[in-house]
Structures are given as structure tokens and as C-alpha cells.
CSV table of C-alpha atoms and ligand atoms in Angstrom, one decimal:
chain,number,residue,atom,x,y,z
A,28,MET,CA,5.4,35.3,-5.1
A,29,SER,CA,8.6,34.0,-3.7
A,30,LEU,CA,8.7,32.0,-0.5
A,31,GLY,CA,10.9,34.6,1.2
A,32,ARG,CA,8.5,37.4,0.7
A,33,LYS,CA,5.6,35.3,2.0
A,34,LYS,CA,7.6,34.6,5.1
A,35,GLY,CA,8.5,38.2,5.5
A,36,ASN,CA,4.8,39.2,5.2
A,37,ALA,CA,3.8,36.7,7.9
A,38,LEU,CA,6.5,37.9,10.3
A,39,CYS,CA,5.4,41.5,9.8
A,40,ARG,CA,1.8,40.6,10.6
A,41,LEU,CA,2.8,38.6,13.7
A,42,MET,CA,4.8,41.6,15.0
A,43,ILE,CA,1.9,44.0,14.6
A,44,PHE,CA,-0.4,41.6,16.3
A,45,ASN,CA,2.1,41.3,19.2
A,46,ILE,CA,2.3,45.0,19.6
A,47,LEU,CA,-1.5,45.3,19.7
A,48,ILE,CA,-1.7,42.7,22.5
A,49,CYS,CA,1.0,44.6,24.5
A,50,VAL,CA,-1.0,47.8,24.2
A,51,LEU,CA,-4.2,46.0,25.3
A,52,VAL,CA,-2.6,44.4,28.3
A,53,VAL,CA,-1.0,47.6,29.5
A,54,VAL,CA,-4.3,49.5,29.1
A,55,SER,CA,-6.3,46.9,31.0
A,56,TRP,CA,-3.6,46.7,33.7
A,57,LYS,CA,-3.8,50.5,34.2
A,58,ARG,CA,-7.6,50.3,34.4
A,59,GLY,CA,-7.4,47.5,36.9
A,60,ASN,CA,-5.1,49.5,39.1
A,61,ASN,CA,-7.4,52.4,39.1
A,62,LYS,CA,-8.9,52.0,42.6
A,63,GLY,CA,-12.0,54.1,42.0
A,64,ASN,CA,-13.1,52.1,38.9
A,65,PRO,CA,-16.5,50.5,39.7
A,66,LYS,CA,-16.1,48.0,36.8
A,67,ARG,CA,-13.7,45.7,38.6
A,68,ILE,CA,-14.2,42.0,38.3
A,69,ARG,CA,-15.8,40.5,41.3
A,70,ILE,CA,-15.5,36.9,42.1
A,71,PRO,CA,-18.8,35.7,43.6
A,72,SER,CA,-18.6,34.3,47.1
A,73,GLN,CA,-21.8,32.3,46.8
A,74,ARG,CA,-23.8,30.3,44.2
A,75,PHE,CA,-23.7,32.2,41.0
A,76,TRP,CA,-26.0,30.2,38.7
A,77,ARG,CA,-29.5,31.3,38.1
A,78,ARG,CA,-32.1,30.2,40.6
A,79,GLN,CA,-34.4,27.8,38.8
A,80,ILE,CA,-38.1,28.6,38.7
A,81,MET,CA,-40.1,25.5,39.6
A,82,SER,CA,-42.3,24.4,36.8
A,83,LYS,CA,-46.0,23.9,37.6
A,84,SER,CA,-46.2,20.7,35.5
A,85,PHE,CA,-45.4,17.4,37.2
A,86,TRP,CA,-43.2,15.8,34.6
A,87,ASN,CA,-41.2,19.0,34.0
A,88,LYS,CA,-40.7,19.4,37.8
A,89,GLU,CA,-39.5,15.9,38.1
A,90,GLN,CA,-37.1,16.4,35.2
A,91,GLN,CA,-35.8,19.6,36.8
A,92,ARG,CA,-35.1,17.7,39.9
A,93,LEU,CA,-33.2,15.0,38.0
A,94,ASP,CA,-31.2,17.6,36.0
A,95,MET,CA,-30.2,19.2,39.3
A,96,ILE,CA,-29.1,16.0,40.8
A,97,ASN,CA,-27.1,15.1,37.7
A,98,ASN,CA,-25.5,18.5,37.4
A,99,PRO,CA,-21.8,18.0,38.4
A,100,LEU,CA,-21.6,21.7,39.6
A,101,ILE,CA,-24.4,21.3,42.1
A,102,ASN,CA,-23.7,17.6,42.7
A,103,SER,CA,-20.7,18.3,44.9
A,104,GLU,CA,-22.9,20.6,47.0
A,105,LEU,CA,-25.6,17.9,47.3
A,106,SER,CA,-23.2,15.3,48.6
A,107,GLY,CA,-22.0,17.6,51.3
A,108,ASP,CA,-24.1,18.2,54.4
A,109,SER,CA,-25.2,21.6,53.3
A,110,LEU,CA,-28.1,22.0,51.0
A,111,ILE,CA,-28.3,25.7,51.5
A,112,GLY,CA,-29.3,27.6,48.4
A,113,LEU,CA,-31.1,24.8,46.8
A,114,PRO,CA,-34.9,25.2,46.3
A,115,ASP,CA,-37.2,23.5,48.7
A,116,TRP,CA,-38.9,21.4,46.0
A,117,LEU,CA,-35.7,19.6,45.5
A,118,HIS,CA,-36.1,18.0,48.9
A,119,ASP,CA,-39.6,16.8,48.3
A,120,THR,CA,-38.7,13.5,46.7
A,121,GLY,CA,-41.0,10.6,46.4
A,122,PRO,CA,-40.8,7.4,48.4
A,123,LEU,CA,-37.3,6.0,49.1
A,124,ASP,CA,-38.1,2.9,47.1
A,125,PRO,CA,-38.9,4.1,43.6
A,126,CYS,CA,-41.1,1.1,43.0
A,127,GLU,CA,-43.6,2.0,45.8
A,128,ALA,CA,-46.6,4.0,44.6
A,129,ASP,CA,-45.8,7.7,44.8
A,130,TYR,CA,-48.6,9.3,46.8
A,131,ARG,CA,-47.2,12.8,46.4
A,132,VAL,CA,-48.8,12.7,43.0
A,133,PRO,CA,-52.5,13.2,43.9
A,134,ARG,CA,-51.3,16.1,46.2
A,135,GLN,CA,-49.2,17.8,43.6
A,136,ILE,CA,-51.4,17.5,40.5
A,137,LEU,CA,-54.5,19.6,41.1
A,138,ASP,CA,-56.7,17.8,38.5
A,139,TYR,CA,-55.4,14.3,39.4
A,140,ASN,CA,-58.9,13.0,40.3
A,141,THR,CA,-60.4,14.0,36.9
A,142,LEU,CA,-57.5,12.4,34.9
A,143,PRO,CA,-58.1,9.2,32.9
A,144,THR,CA,-57.1,6.1,35.0
A,145,ARG,CA,-54.2,5.3,32.7
A,146,PHE,CA,-52.7,8.7,33.7
A,147,GLN,CA,-53.2,8.0,37.4
A,148,ASP,CA,-51.6,4.6,37.0
A,149,PHE,CA,-48.7,6.0,35.0
A,150,LEU,CA,-48.0,8.9,37.5
A,151,LEU,CA,-48.1,6.7,40.6
A,152,HIS,CA,-45.5,4.3,39.2
A,153,MET,CA,-43.4,6.4,36.8
A,154,HIS,CA,-40.3,6.2,38.9
A,155,CYS,CA,-40.0,2.4,38.9
A,156,ARG,CA,-37.9,0.9,36.2
A,157,MET,CA,-37.0,-2.4,37.9
A,158,TYR,CA,-39.2,-5.4,36.9
A,159,PRO,CA,-38.0,-9.0,37.0
A,160,MET,CA,-37.6,-10.9,33.7
A,161,LEU,CA,-40.0,-13.8,33.4
A,162,ILE,CA,-38.5,-15.1,30.1
A,163,ASN,CA,-35.0,-14.3,28.9
A,164,GLN,CA,-32.8,-15.5,26.0
A,165,PRO,CA,-29.3,-14.7,27.4
A,166,HIS,CA,-27.5,-16.4,24.4
A,167,VAL,CA,-29.6,-15.1,21.6
A,168,CYS,CA,-26.8,-12.7,20.5
A,169,ASP,CA,-23.9,-15.1,20.8
A,170,GLU,CA,-23.4,-15.0,17.1
A,171,LYS,CA,-22.8,-11.3,16.9
A,172,PRO,CA,-25.8,-10.1,14.9
A,173,PHE,CA,-25.3,-7.6,12.1
A,174,LEU,CA,-29.0,-6.6,12.6
A,175,LEU,CA,-31.1,-7.2,15.7
A,176,LEU,CA,-34.9,-7.0,14.9
A,177,VAL,CA,-36.8,-6.0,18.0
A,178,VAL,CA,-40.6,-6.3,17.9
A,179,LYS,CA,-42.9,-4.8,20.5
A,180,SER,CA,-45.7,-7.4,20.9
A,181,LEU,CA,-48.5,-8.4,23.3
A,182,ILE,CA,-49.0,-11.9,24.7
A,183,TYR,CA,-52.1,-12.7,22.7
A,184,ASN,CA,-50.6,-11.7,19.3
A,185,PHE,CA,-49.3,-15.2,18.6
A,186,ASP,CA,-50.3,-15.0,14.9
A,187,ARG,CA,-48.4,-11.8,14.3
A,188,ARG,CA,-45.2,-13.1,15.8
A,189,GLN,CA,-45.5,-16.3,13.7
A,190,ALA,CA,-46.1,-14.3,10.5
A,191,ILE,CA,-43.0,-12.2,11.3
A,192,ARG,CA,-40.9,-15.4,11.9
A,193,GLN,CA,-42.0,-16.7,8.5
A,194,THR,CA,-41.3,-13.5,6.6
A,195,TRP,CA,-39.3,-10.4,7.4
A,196,GLY,CA,-38.1,-11.5,10.9
A,197,GLN,CA,-36.5,-14.8,9.9
A,198,ALA,CA,-33.6,-15.3,12.1
A,199,GLY,CA,-30.3,-16.7,10.7
A,200,PHE,CA,-28.5,-15.6,7.5
A,201,LEU,CA,-30.0,-13.1,5.2
A,202,ALA,CA,-28.0,-11.5,2.4
A,203,ASN,CA,-25.0,-13.1,4.0
A,204,ARG,CA,-25.6,-11.3,7.3
A,205,THR,CA,-26.6,-12.5,10.7
A,206,VAL,CA,-30.1,-11.4,11.6
A,207,THR,CA,-31.5,-12.0,15.1
A,208,THR,CA,-35.1,-11.4,16.1
A,209,VAL,CA,-36.6,-10.9,19.6
A,210,PHE,CA,-40.1,-10.0,20.8
A,211,LEU,CA,-40.7,-7.8,23.8
A,212,LEU,CA,-43.5,-8.6,26.1
A,213,GLY,CA,-44.9,-7.6,29.5
A,214,ASN,CA,-47.4,-9.4,31.6
A,215,ALA,CA,-51.1,-9.6,30.9
A,216,SER,CA,-52.7,-8.6,34.2
A,217,SER,CA,-55.9,-10.2,35.3
A,218,MET,CA,-56.7,-6.7,36.4
A,219,ASP,CA,-57.2,-5.9,32.7
A,220,ASN,CA,-59.5,-8.9,32.3
A,221,PHE,CA,-57.1,-10.9,30.1
A,222,PRO,CA,-57.3,-14.7,30.0
A,223,ASP,CA,-54.2,-16.4,31.3
A,224,LEU,CA,-52.1,-17.3,28.3
A,225,GLN,CA,-48.8,-17.7,30.1
A,226,GLU,CA,-48.5,-21.5,29.6
A,227,MET,CA,-48.9,-21.1,25.9
A,228,LEU,CA,-46.4,-18.3,25.9
A,229,ASP,CA,-43.9,-20.5,27.8
A,230,HIS,CA,-44.4,-23.1,25.2
A,231,GLU,CA,-43.8,-20.6,22.4
A,232,ALA,CA,-40.6,-19.4,24.2
A,233,LYS,CA,-39.2,-23.0,24.3
A,234,LEU,CA,-40.1,-23.6,20.7
A,235,HIS,CA,-38.6,-20.4,19.2
A,236,LYS,CA,-36.2,-19.0,21.8
A,237,ASP,CA,-37.0,-15.5,20.7
A,238,LEU,CA,-39.2,-14.1,23.5
A,239,LEU,CA,-38.3,-11.6,26.2
A,240,GLN,CA,-40.8,-11.0,28.9
A,241,TRP,CA,-40.9,-8.8,32.0
A,242,ASP,CA,-43.3,-8.8,34.9
A,243,TYR,CA,-45.2,-5.5,34.4
A,244,ARG,CA,-48.6,-4.6,33.1
A,245,ASP,CA,-48.4,-4.4,29.4
A,246,THR,CA,-50.4,-1.3,28.6
A,247,PHE,CA,-50.0,1.6,26.1
A,248,PHE,CA,-48.6,4.0,28.7
A,249,ASN,CA,-46.1,1.3,29.8
A,250,LEU,CA,-44.5,1.2,26.4
A,251,THR,CA,-41.8,3.6,27.6
A,252,LEU,CA,-41.0,1.0,30.3
A,253,LYS,CA,-40.7,-1.6,27.5
A,254,GLU,CA,-38.3,0.7,25.7
A,255,VAL,CA,-36.0,1.3,28.7
A,256,LEU,CA,-36.1,-2.4,29.8
A,257,PHE,CA,-35.1,-3.3,26.3
A,258,LEU,CA,-32.2,-0.9,26.3
A,259,GLU,CA,-31.0,-2.3,29.6
A,260,TRP,CA,-31.3,-5.8,28.2
A,261,PHE,CA,-29.4,-4.8,25.1
A,262,SER,CA,-26.5,-3.3,27.1
A,263,THR,CA,-26.3,-6.5,29.1
A,264,TYR,CA,-27.0,-9.3,26.6
A,265,CYS,CA,-26.5,-8.0,23.1
A,266,PRO,CA,-24.0,-5.0,23.2
A,267,GLN,CA,-22.1,-6.4,20.2
A,268,ALA,CA,-25.0,-6.2,17.8
A,269,GLN,CA,-24.2,-3.7,15.0
A,270,TYR,CA,-27.6,-2.3,14.2
A,271,VAL,CA,-31.1,-2.4,15.8
A,272,LEU,CA,-34.5,-2.1,14.1
A,273,LYS,CA,-37.2,-1.7,16.6
A,274,GLY,CA,-40.8,-1.8,15.5
A,275,ASP,CA,-44.4,-2.9,16.2
A,276,ASP,CA,-45.7,-6.3,15.4
A,277,ASP,CA,-48.1,-4.9,12.8
A,278,VAL,CA,-45.4,-3.4,10.5
A,279,PHE,CA,-43.8,-5.0,7.5
A,280,VAL,CA,-40.1,-4.6,7.2
A,281,ASN,CA,-38.2,-5.0,4.0
A,282,THR,CA,-35.2,-6.6,5.7
A,283,LEU,CA,-33.2,-7.0,2.5
A,284,ARG,CA,-33.5,-3.3,1.7
A,285,VAL,CA,-32.5,-2.4,5.3
A,286,ILE,CA,-29.4,-4.6,5.2
A,287,ASP,CA,-28.5,-3.2,1.8
A,288,PHE,CA,-28.8,0.4,3.2
A,289,LEU,CA,-26.7,-0.4,6.2
A,290,GLU,CA,-23.9,-1.9,4.2
A,291,GLY,CA,-23.7,1.3,2.2
A,292,LEU,CA,-23.2,3.5,5.3
A,293,SER,CA,-19.9,5.3,6.0
A,294,GLU,CA,-18.3,4.6,9.3
A,295,GLY,CA,-18.8,8.1,10.6
A,296,LYS,CA,-22.5,8.0,9.8
A,297,ALA,CA,-23.0,4.5,11.1
A,298,LYS,CA,-22.1,5.3,14.7
A,299,ASP,CA,-24.8,8.0,15.3
A,300,LEU,CA,-27.4,6.4,13.1
A,301,PHE,CA,-31.0,7.0,14.2
A,302,MET,CA,-33.5,7.0,11.3
A,303,GLY,CA,-37.2,6.6,10.8
A,304,ASP,CA,-40.4,8.5,10.0
A,305,VAL,CA,-39.4,11.7,11.9
A,306,ILE,CA,-42.0,14.0,13.3
A,307,SER,CA,-40.9,17.6,14.0
A,308,ASN,CA,-42.6,20.5,15.6
A,309,ALA,CA,-45.1,18.4,17.5
A,310,GLY,CA,-46.4,19.0,21.0
A,311,PRO,CA,-48.8,17.4,23.4
A,312,GLN,CA,-52.5,16.9,22.5
A,313,ARG,CA,-54.8,18.8,24.8
A,314,ASP,CA,-58.0,17.2,23.7
A,315,LYS,CA,-59.1,14.7,26.4
A,316,LYS,CA,-60.7,12.4,23.8
A,317,LEU,CA,-57.5,11.7,21.9
A,318,LYS,CA,-55.2,8.8,22.4
A,319,TYR,CA,-52.2,11.0,22.8
A,320,PHE,CA,-53.8,13.5,25.2
A,321,VAL,CA,-51.5,14.9,27.9
A,322,PRO,CA,-52.8,17.5,30.4
A,323,GLU,CA,-51.0,20.7,31.1
A,324,THR,CA,-50.6,19.7,34.7
A,325,VAL,CA,-48.4,16.8,33.6
A,326,PHE,CA,-46.4,18.3,30.8
A,327,LEU,CA,-45.7,21.8,29.3
A,328,GLY,CA,-43.6,22.4,26.2
A,329,GLN,CA,-43.0,21.2,22.7
A,330,TYR,CA,-41.7,17.7,21.7
A,331,PRO,CA,-38.2,17.3,20.3
A,332,PRO,CA,-38.0,15.7,16.8
A,333,TYR,CA,-38.8,12.0,17.2
A,334,ALA,CA,-39.2,9.0,15.0
A,335,GLY,CA,-42.7,7.5,15.0
A,336,GLY,CA,-42.7,4.4,17.2
A,337,GLY,CA,-44.0,2.1,14.4
A,338,GLY,CA,-40.4,1.4,13.5
A,339,TYR,CA,-37.0,3.0,13.5
A,340,LEU,CA,-33.4,2.0,12.8
A,341,PHE,CA,-30.4,2.8,14.9
A,342,SER,CA,-26.9,1.7,15.7
A,343,GLY,CA,-25.9,-0.6,18.5
A,344,ASP,CA,-23.4,1.9,19.7
A,345,LEU,CA,-26.2,4.5,20.1
A,346,ALA,CA,-28.5,2.0,21.8
A,347,LYS,CA,-25.9,1.8,24.6
A,348,ARG,CA,-25.7,5.6,24.9
A,349,LEU,CA,-29.5,5.8,24.9
A,350,TYR,CA,-29.6,3.4,27.8
A,351,ASN,CA,-27.1,5.5,29.8
A,352,ILE,CA,-28.9,8.8,29.1
A,353,SER,CA,-32.3,7.3,29.7
A,354,GLN,CA,-31.4,7.2,33.4
A,355,LYS,CA,-31.3,11.0,33.3
A,356,VAL,CA,-34.7,11.4,31.6
A,357,VAL,CA,-37.9,11.0,33.6
A,358,LEU,CA,-40.3,8.4,31.9
A,359,TYR,CA,-42.8,10.0,29.6
A,360,PRO,CA,-46.1,8.2,28.8
A,361,ILE,CA,-45.5,8.2,25.0
A,362,ASP,CA,-42.6,6.0,24.1
A,363,ASP,CA,-41.4,7.4,20.9
A,364,VAL,CA,-41.5,11.0,22.2
A,365,TYR,CA,-39.5,9.7,25.2
A,366,THR,CA,-36.8,8.3,22.9
A,367,GLY,CA,-36.8,11.7,21.1
A,368,MET,CA,-36.2,13.3,24.5
A,369,CYS,CA,-33.2,11.0,25.1
A,370,LEU,CA,-31.7,11.7,21.7
A,371,GLU,CA,-32.1,15.4,22.3
A,372,LYS,CA,-30.2,15.1,25.6
A,373,LEU,CA,-27.4,13.3,23.7
A,374,GLY,CA,-27.3,16.2,21.2
A,375,LEU,CA,-28.6,14.1,18.3
A,376,VAL,CA,-31.4,14.7,15.9
A,377,PRO,CA,-33.2,11.7,14.3
A,378,GLU,CA,-33.0,11.5,10.5
A,379,LYS,CA,-36.0,11.3,8.3
A,380,HIS,CA,-36.0,8.6,5.6
A,381,LYS,CA,-38.7,8.3,2.9
A,382,GLY,CA,-38.6,4.5,3.1
A,383,PHE,CA,-40.2,4.5,6.6
A,384,ARG,CA,-43.9,4.6,6.0
A,385,THR,CA,-45.6,4.5,9.4
A,386,PHE,CA,-48.6,6.2,7.9
A,387,ASP,CA,-48.8,3.7,5.0
A,388,ILE,CA,-48.4,4.2,1.3
A,389,GLU,CA,-51.1,5.3,-1.1
A,390,LYS,CA,-53.8,2.8,-1.6
A,391,LYS,CA,-53.1,2.3,-5.3
A,392,TYR,CA,-49.6,1.1,-4.6
A,393,ARG,CA,-50.5,-1.4,-1.9
A,394,ASP,CA,-50.5,-4.3,-4.3
A,395,ASN,CA,-47.5,-3.2,-6.3
A,396,PRO,CA,-44.5,-5.6,-5.6
A,397,CYS,CA,-41.9,-3.2,-7.0
A,398,ILE,CA,-43.0,-0.3,-4.8
A,399,HIS,CA,-42.5,-2.6,-1.8
A,400,ARG,CA,-39.0,-3.4,-2.9
A,401,GLY,CA,-38.0,0.2,-2.4
A,402,LEU,CA,-39.5,0.6,1.0
A,403,MET,CA,-37.8,0.0,4.4
A,404,LEU,CA,-40.9,-0.3,6.6
A,405,VAL,CA,-44.6,0.1,6.2
A,406,HIS,CA,-47.4,0.2,8.8
A,407,SER,CA,-49.8,-1.5,9.2
A,408,ARG,CA,-50.0,-5.0,7.8
A,409,THR,CA,-51.9,-8.1,8.9
A,410,PRO,CA,-50.2,-11.5,9.3
A,411,GLN,CA,-51.8,-12.6,6.0
A,412,GLU,CA,-50.6,-9.5,4.2
A,413,MET,CA,-47.0,-10.1,5.4
A,414,LEU,CA,-47.1,-13.6,3.9
A,415,LYS,CA,-48.3,-12.1,0.7
A,416,ILE,CA,-45.7,-9.3,0.5
A,417,TRP,CA,-42.6,-11.2,1.6
A,418,PRO,CA,-42.2,-13.2,-1.7
A,419,TRP,CA,-42.3,-9.9,-3.6
A,420,ILE,CA,-39.2,-8.9,-1.7
A,421,VAL,CA,-37.2,-12.1,-2.1
A,422,HIS,CA,-38.4,-13.4,-5.5
A,423,PRO,CA,-35.3,-13.4,-7.8
A,424,GLU,CA,-37.3,-13.4,-11.0
A,425,LEU,CA,-39.2,-10.2,-10.4
A,426,ASP,CA,-37.8,-7.5,-12.6
A,427,CYS,CA,-38.2,-4.0,-11.1
A,428,GLN,CA,-35.9,-2.0,-13.3
B,513,NAG,C1,-20.2,-13.3,3.2
B,513,NAG,O1,-19.6,-12.8,4.4
B,513,NAG,C2,-18.3,-13.2,4.7
B,513,NAG,C3,-18.0,-12.6,6.0
B,513,NAG,O2,-18.4,-11.4,6.2
B,513,NAG,C4,-17.4,-12.8,3.6
B,513,NAG,O3,-16.1,-13.3,3.8
B,513,NAG,C5,-17.9,-13.4,2.3
B,513,NAG,O4,-17.1,-13.0,1.2
B,513,NAG,C6,-19.3,-13.0,2.0
B,513,NAG,N1,-19.9,-13.7,0.8
B,513,NAG,C7,-20.5,-13.1,-0.1
B,513,NAG,C8,-21.0,-13.9,-1.2
B,513,NAG,O5,-20.7,-11.9,-0.1
B,514,NAG,C1,-48.5,-11.8,35.8
B,514,NAG,O1,-49.8,-11.4,35.9
B,514,NAG,C2,-50.7,-12.4,36.5
B,514,NAG,C3,-52.1,-11.9,36.4
B,514,NAG,O2,-52.2,-10.7,37.1
B,514,NAG,C4,-50.2,-12.6,37.9
B,514,NAG,O3,-51.0,-13.6,38.5
B,514,NAG,C5,-48.8,-13.1,37.9
B,514,NAG,O4,-48.3,-13.2,39.3
B,514,NAG,C6,-47.9,-12.1,37.2
B,514,NAG,N1,-46.6,-12.6,37.2
B,514,NAG,C7,-46.2,-13.7,36.7
B,514,NAG,C8,-44.8,-14.1,37.0
B,514,NAG,O5,-46.9,-14.4,36.0
B,515,NAG,C1,-47.2,-0.2,34.4
B,515,NAG,O1,-46.8,-1.4,35.1
B,515,NAG,C2,-46.7,-1.3,36.5
B,515,NAG,C3,-46.2,-2.7,37.0
B,515,NAG,O2,-47.1,-3.7,36.6
B,515,NAG,C4,-48.1,-1.0,37.0
B,515,NAG,O3,-48.0,-0.9,38.4
B,515,NAG,C5,-48.6,0.3,36.4
B,515,NAG,O4,-49.9,0.6,36.8
B,515,NAG,C6,-48.5,0.2,34.9
B,515,NAG,N1,-48.8,1.5,34.4
B,515,NAG,C7,-49.8,1.7,33.5
B,515,NAG,C8,-49.9,3.1,33.0
B,515,NAG,O5,-50.5,0.8,33.0
B,516,NAG,C1,-22.4,4.3,30.3
B,516,NAG,O1,-22.2,4.7,31.6
B,516,NAG,C2,-21.2,3.9,32.2
B,516,NAG,C3,-21.1,4.4,33.7
B,516,NAG,O2,-21.2,5.8,33.8
B,516,NAG,C4,-19.9,4.1,31.5
B,516,NAG,O3,-18.9,3.3,32.1
B,516,NAG,C5,-20.0,3.6,30.1
B,516,NAG,O4,-18.9,3.8,29.3
B,516,NAG,C6,-21.2,4.4,29.4
B,516,NAG,N1,-21.4,3.8,28.1
B,516,NAG,C7,-21.7,4.4,27.0
B,516,NAG,C8,-21.9,3.7,25.8
B,516,NAG,O5,-21.8,5.7,27.0
């Protein structure tokens, strides 16, 4: 076909299209002028979004409140002196200081008195995210890390931290890349009957310069606090790190495999990277005896896809966005679910990778060096097992073809 004919065809189509639009405009104008037509467009003179139904569950209700406050449409109305049209429950905020115990809680949660103590503690303090740092390493990221290894630990796990330093968490150069390791710690409260190990910890911090500690009670339900305090720390002291691997102190990480994987990423994929052992279609456990039990009075709904908290890998860029968005998500007592909620709010879905084995590998493979070379992360391993496995990873003679 010649170019001229092609052009002619296109012109012809354009003209027909124009005529059609003309007809449509004329018809709609005529209709609009027809005074008796009940279908005229009416511009609302008042609030036109749907009135939100208040959830009966405490967490959902607090999240609705936060969503409302962060909604730019409603925000302008909130800042003015008129709060007309907003539901009453929006006014019923907690204490002015978010770090004071919130005594609305026992009033608002009908079965509060029958809940396990860890829930009562969580609910009373869930709005506080400001805890002073007891130990910091402000210069630990001065040599821009390619990979920051972040390990959730507890004060008394000295041996686990040491095993990690001697194996997969060796700071310095690895595969020609800068790797930096930090351990995240809270405070061991005498309330929980822990012996005072703070002096030993201070000594360890001086020796290795890799501990970060905040002054809050280090409990299972405060792991979410550990997560957001870390994200805040990262945004302040380590924003230039390229990638972050965050895990427990009883996982084994094949750092070489992780670096190799990261080097192969395309730029587009690297920015939004969030990868791990992803759990989809999960929801809260309603059996009181289970570790992950959450009552209906606290949370209703399904969980978004989330990566098991044993260990996941993400980009430094995303870590900063997670910190920002976390301020718009109410703390949830299960830390990895909480991170999934933040990702969902960012419009991202965590990616599942077979190399993350937070539920371990089959027993028959646990002594197989070559299987371990293919893994990214496996849970759980004792300090002694870590020292046994690491040579399998770095040994140059081992032939795994
Ligand atoms: C190590 O990294 C540096 C800087 O990234 C690079 O210039 C050098 O070529 C690398 N060396 C090897 C052996 O890959
Ligand atoms: C940490 O917890 C201990 C025990 O409850 C307490 O005495 C101490 O004041 C807390 N804070 C610091 C900075 O150690
Ligand atoms: C979390 O830490 C804060 C500060 O130490 C404490 O008040 C609260 O009870 C803790 N929450 C849980 C669930 O342990
Ligand atoms: C985080 O929020 C602050 C303030 O709203 C903004 O300046 C910054 O660019 C945000 N950072 C990221 C990574 O989104």
C-alpha cells in the first residue's frame, strides 16, 4: 500500500470521528437545555463521599481514623474550625501524648479483661513509637553498604550474634561488595524477670560496634515496634544502603548467593524489590491457645500477602518508602503481617522466592552442602550449625555441578 493512500485513509477516519463528536455534543446540549429533564447533573452542595461505617474492631477503627486524618479531601475540612459531617468516633482520640497509656481501650474493647496480658499491654501502648536509643552506631553505614544485614536479636542471645559475626554476617568485603551487619535490641525489663545483662551488652557494643538498642520492653508483640524503629533509624543513619536483608538471629543466610542474586537484578526490578517466603490468603488465628491468636474485638479481615518474618530481602529505596507509609498504618501486634499491610498501602506485592526457607528444608537435605549453596535463607539453625554450614558456602574446592 502506498503512503499516500494510508494517509488518505487516516484522514477519512478522523473526519468521521469528528462528525460523530459534533452530533453527540449537539444532542447532549439539546437535552441539557430541555428544562423539564429530570436527569440534569446536580453539583452536590455538601460532602459527597460515602459516610464510613465505624468498624466494631479496635484496630480497624483506629486505622479508619488514621485514614480519615490522612485523606487530603477531608483533611482541609479537619484543619478548619468546622468538623460538621464527620462521624463522632473520629473525635474520640486517645490521650494527647501518644506515649501515655490509652485508657479508652478497656472501655472500647468489650472482652478486654479476658484477653491475654500481652494483648492488654499492646493495646494500651500501641500509639507510642518514640523510644530513646540506648546504643547507636551512627557511622556504621559510612562506607555505603551494598547489603545491610539486619538481625532481630534479644539481649541474652550473645552466642547467636557471635556465630553470625563469624559466619554469614561477617562485616566488610564479601564477593567484592561492602556488607554491614547490625543487631536490633530492646531493653530487658526486670518486670519480665530477666537478669540485668546491660553491662555485658555495653561491652559487646564497644567491641563490635554493631548493636542498636532502644529503651522499650523487648517482647513478641513489640517486634512491630522494632520494625518501625529500625525503618526510622535506616532513613536517618543508613539511607544510602542499596539493599537490606532483615531476619531473625536463628536463621542461616547464604550471603554469597544473596549478593549474586542482587547483582543480577535489573534496575527496574531492584527499586521495588521485596522478596521472601510469601504467605498469601492468611487471616488472624481465632484459637486462644495459639501464638498468633488475635481476637475479633481487635481485628477483623484477611491479611494481605506478607513475607514470613524469619527473613526477607528488600531495597534501601523501598525501606525509606516503608518508613514513610508506616506512619499511616496503625501498629499491628504481628510484625511481618504489619509490614505486609504497609506494602499493600504502597500498592506493592511481596514476591515469593523458593530460596527463602523459613519452614526449613527436608530433613534428608540438612547435611547436604550443595543444597545449601542454592538457598538464600533457612530457618532455624543453632550457632553451632551455622559454623558447620558456612564453610560449605565459601569453600572453593567443593564441586556442586
Ligand atoms: C570490585 O569492585 C570494584 C568497584 O565496584 C570494581 O571496580 C572492581 O572491578 C571489582 N573487582 C572484581 C574482581 O570484580
Ligand atoms: C531498661 O530496663 C531496666 C529494667 O527494667 C530499667 O531499670 C532501665 O531503666 C531500663 N532502661 C535503661 C536505660 O537501662
Ligand atoms: C512494649 O514496650 C513498651 C515500652 O517499654 C511497653 O510499655 C509495652 O508494655 C510493651 N508492649 C508489649 C506488648 O510488651
Ligand atoms: C517521605 O516523606 C517525606 C515528607 O513527607 C518526603 O519529603 C520524602 O520524600 C518521603 N520519602 C520517600 C522515600 O518517599
